[in-house]
Amino acid sequence: MEFLTTLNLAASPYKLKQYIQNDLGEKYDIVIIDCPPTISEYTKVSLLASDMYLVPMKAEPLSVFGLPMLENYVKETIQKQFEHEIKFVGIVLNMVIPTRLLYKKNKPIIQKKWKLKLFQNELKQCEDIVKGLDSDLSHEKYILNMSDLNVVNQIKNITKELVQKGRL
């Protein structure tokens, strides 16, 4: 987010899109922008710089409540107001604990409301991810322990599904 601050977002909501096109377009086929789970200037600028968006979410009531708000924001603000076409690729459940009551109760709600959008692959709760996020990120550390084959396989499967659904 520090980088986005230096772009002076107030001057133009298209600065990030211009930066990606002008400075990153030759180097990368795909650029992934991670946003906070709120509707904000960062979210708006990121959506305006994107062709599609993917929503990682927990199977819990606040996420189930918040997703329609995001969908409405994209429809009313990003698509109508800014006349920007963007595709909702899907939903990836993350921080999944399959035995947890919240997961068991809310996953069927998500499946029913967003049947075609819900990815089959999920990212399970992983202590290495949590530990990595709690550590001092100013040092060169990896957030994921790539020696954990379960995590690696989950991420590979989510990536394959994203490529398929996004037609990348």
Coordinates of C-alpha atoms in Angstrom, one line a residue:
M1 CA 0.0 0.0 0.0
E2 CA 3.0 2.3 0.5
F3 CA 3.5 2.2 -3.3
L4 CA -0.1 3.2 -3.9
T5 CA 0.3 6.2 -1.6
T6 CA 3.2 7.4 -3.7
L7 CA 1.0 7.4 -6.8
N8 CA -1.2 10.2 -5.4
L9 CA -4.4 8.4 -5.9
A10 CA -6.5 11.6 -5.3
A11 CA -5.1 13.1 -8.5
S12 CA -6.3 10.2 -10.7
P13 CA -7.9 6.9 -9.9
Y14 CA -6.2 5.5 -13.1
K15 CA -2.6 6.0 -12.0
L16 CA -2.2 2.4 -10.9
K17 CA -3.6 1.2 -14.2
Q18 CA -1.2 3.5 -16.1
Y19 CA 1.7 2.2 -14.0
I20 CA 0.8 -1.4 -14.7
Q21 CA 0.4 -0.8 -18.4
N22 CA 3.5 1.4 -18.9
D23 CA 5.9 -0.2 -16.4
L24 CA 4.8 -3.8 -15.8
G25 CA 3.0 -4.8 -19.0
E26 CA 6.1 -5.8 -20.8
K27 CA 7.5 -7.8 -17.9
Y28 CA 4.4 -9.7 -16.6
D29 CA 1.4 -11.5 -18.2
I30 CA -0.6 -11.3 -14.9
V31 CA -0.4 -8.8 -12.1
I32 CA -2.2 -9.7 -8.8
I33 CA -3.2 -6.8 -6.6
D34 CA -4.1 -7.7 -3.0
C35 CA -6.5 -5.3 -1.3
P36 CA -7.7 -4.9 2.3
P37 CA -11.2 -6.4 2.9
T38 CA -12.9 -3.0 2.8
I39 CA -14.3 -0.7 0.2
S40 CA -11.8 2.1 0.0
E41 CA -9.7 4.2 -2.4
Y42 CA -7.2 1.3 -2.6
T43 CA -10.0 -1.0 -3.6
K44 CA -11.4 1.4 -6.2
V45 CA -8.0 2.1 -7.8
S46 CA -7.2 -1.6 -7.8
L47 CA -10.5 -2.6 -9.4
L48 CA -10.1 0.2 -12.0
A49 CA -6.7 -1.2 -12.9
S50 CA -8.1 -4.8 -13.2
D51 CA -9.8 -6.9 -15.8
M52 CA -11.2 -9.3 -13.2
Y53 CA -11.4 -9.8 -9.5
L54 CA -11.2 -12.8 -7.2
V55 CA -12.6 -12.7 -3.7
P56 CA -10.9 -14.7 -1.0
M57 CA -13.2 -15.0 2.0
K58 CA -13.9 -16.9 5.2
A59 CA -17.0 -19.0 5.5
E60 CA -18.4 -16.7 8.2
P61 CA -21.4 -14.4 8.5
L62 CA -19.6 -11.1 8.1
S63 CA -18.1 -12.3 4.8
V64 CA -21.5 -13.5 3.6
F65 CA -22.9 -10.1 4.5
G66 CA -20.0 -8.1 2.9
L67 CA -19.8 -9.8 -0.5
P68 CA -23.1 -8.4 -1.8
M69 CA -21.9 -5.0 -0.8
L70 CA -18.7 -5.4 -2.8
E71 CA -20.7 -6.8 -5.8
N72 CA -23.0 -3.7 -5.6
Y73 CA -20.0 -1.4 -5.3
V74 CA -18.5 -2.9 -8.4
K75 CA -21.7 -2.7 -10.4
E76 CA -22.7 0.8 -9.3
T77 CA -19.4 2.5 -9.0
I78 CA -16.8 0.7 -11.0
Q79 CA -19.0 -0.4 -13.9
K80 CA -21.6 2.3 -14.1
Q81 CA -19.9 5.4 -12.8
F82 CA -16.4 4.7 -14.2
E83 CA -17.7 2.7 -17.2
H84 CA -15.1 0.0 -16.5
E85 CA -15.7 -3.6 -17.5
I86 CA -14.5 -6.0 -14.9
K87 CA -15.3 -9.7 -14.5
F88 CA -16.1 -11.4 -11.1
V89 CA -14.0 -14.6 -11.5
G90 CA -15.0 -16.2 -8.2
I91 CA -14.7 -16.8 -4.6
V92 CA -11.9 -18.8 -2.8
L93 CA -12.6 -19.9 0.7
N94 CA -9.6 -19.3 2.9
M95 CA -8.5 -19.9 6.4
V96 CA -10.8 -23.0 6.2
I97 CA -11.1 -25.3 9.2
P98 CA -13.5 -27.9 7.9
T99 CA -14.6 -29.1 11.3
R100 CA -15.5 -25.6 12.5
L101 CA -19.2 -24.9 13.0
L102 CA -19.0 -21.5 11.2
Y103 CA -17.6 -23.2 8.2
K104 CA -20.2 -26.0 8.2
K105 CA -23.0 -23.5 8.6
N106 CA -21.9 -20.8 6.1
K107 CA -20.4 -22.8 3.3
P108 CA -23.8 -24.1 2.1
I109 CA -25.1 -20.5 2.2
I110 CA -22.2 -19.4 0.0
Q111 CA -22.7 -22.4 -2.3
K112 CA -26.4 -21.6 -2.7
K113 CA -25.9 -17.8 -3.3
W114 CA -22.8 -18.0 -5.5
K115 CA -22.9 -21.5 -6.9
L116 CA -21.1 -20.7 -10.1
K117 CA -18.6 -18.4 -8.5
L118 CA -17.4 -20.6 -5.6
F119 CA -14.1 -22.3 -6.3
Q120 CA -13.9 -26.0 -5.6
N121 CA -10.4 -25.6 -4.2
E122 CA -9.9 -23.9 -0.8
L123 CA -7.0 -22.8 1.3
K124 CA -7.0 -24.5 4.7
Q125 CA -6.0 -22.7 7.9
C126 CA -2.3 -23.1 8.2
E127 CA -0.2 -22.1 11.2
D128 CA 2.8 -21.3 9.0
I129 CA 0.8 -18.6 7.2
V130 CA -0.4 -17.2 10.5
K131 CA 3.2 -17.2 12.0
G132 CA 4.5 -15.6 8.8
L133 CA 2.0 -12.8 9.0
D134 CA 2.8 -12.2 12.7
S135 CA 6.5 -12.1 12.1
D136 CA 8.5 -9.0 11.2
L137 CA 8.1 -8.6 7.5
S138 CA 10.9 -6.0 7.2
H139 CA 13.3 -9.0 7.0
E140 CA 13.4 -11.1 3.9
K141 CA 11.2 -13.9 5.0
Y142 CA 8.7 -16.0 3.1
I143 CA 5.2 -15.8 4.4
L144 CA 4.5 -19.3 3.3
N145 CA 6.6 -22.3 4.2
M146 CA 6.9 -23.8 0.7
S147 CA 8.2 -27.1 2.2
D148 CA 4.6 -27.8 3.4
L149 CA 3.3 -29.8 0.4
N150 CA -0.3 -29.5 1.5
V151 CA -0.1 -25.7 1.3
V152 CA 1.8 -25.9 -2.0
N153 CA -0.8 -28.2 -3.5
Q154 CA -3.7 -26.1 -2.3
I155 CA -2.2 -23.0 -3.9
K156 CA -1.4 -24.8 -7.1
N157 CA -5.0 -26.1 -7.3
I158 CA -6.4 -22.7 -6.6
T159 CA -4.1 -21.2 -9.3
K160 CA -5.2 -23.9 -11.9
E161 CA -8.8 -23.1 -11.2
L162 CA -8.2 -19.4 -11.5
V163 CA -6.5 -19.9 -14.8
Q164 CA -9.4 -22.0 -16.0
K165 CA -12.2 -19.7 -14.7
G166 CA -10.4 -16.5 -15.7
R167 CA -9.5 -18.0 -19.1
L168 CA -5.9 -16.8 -18.6

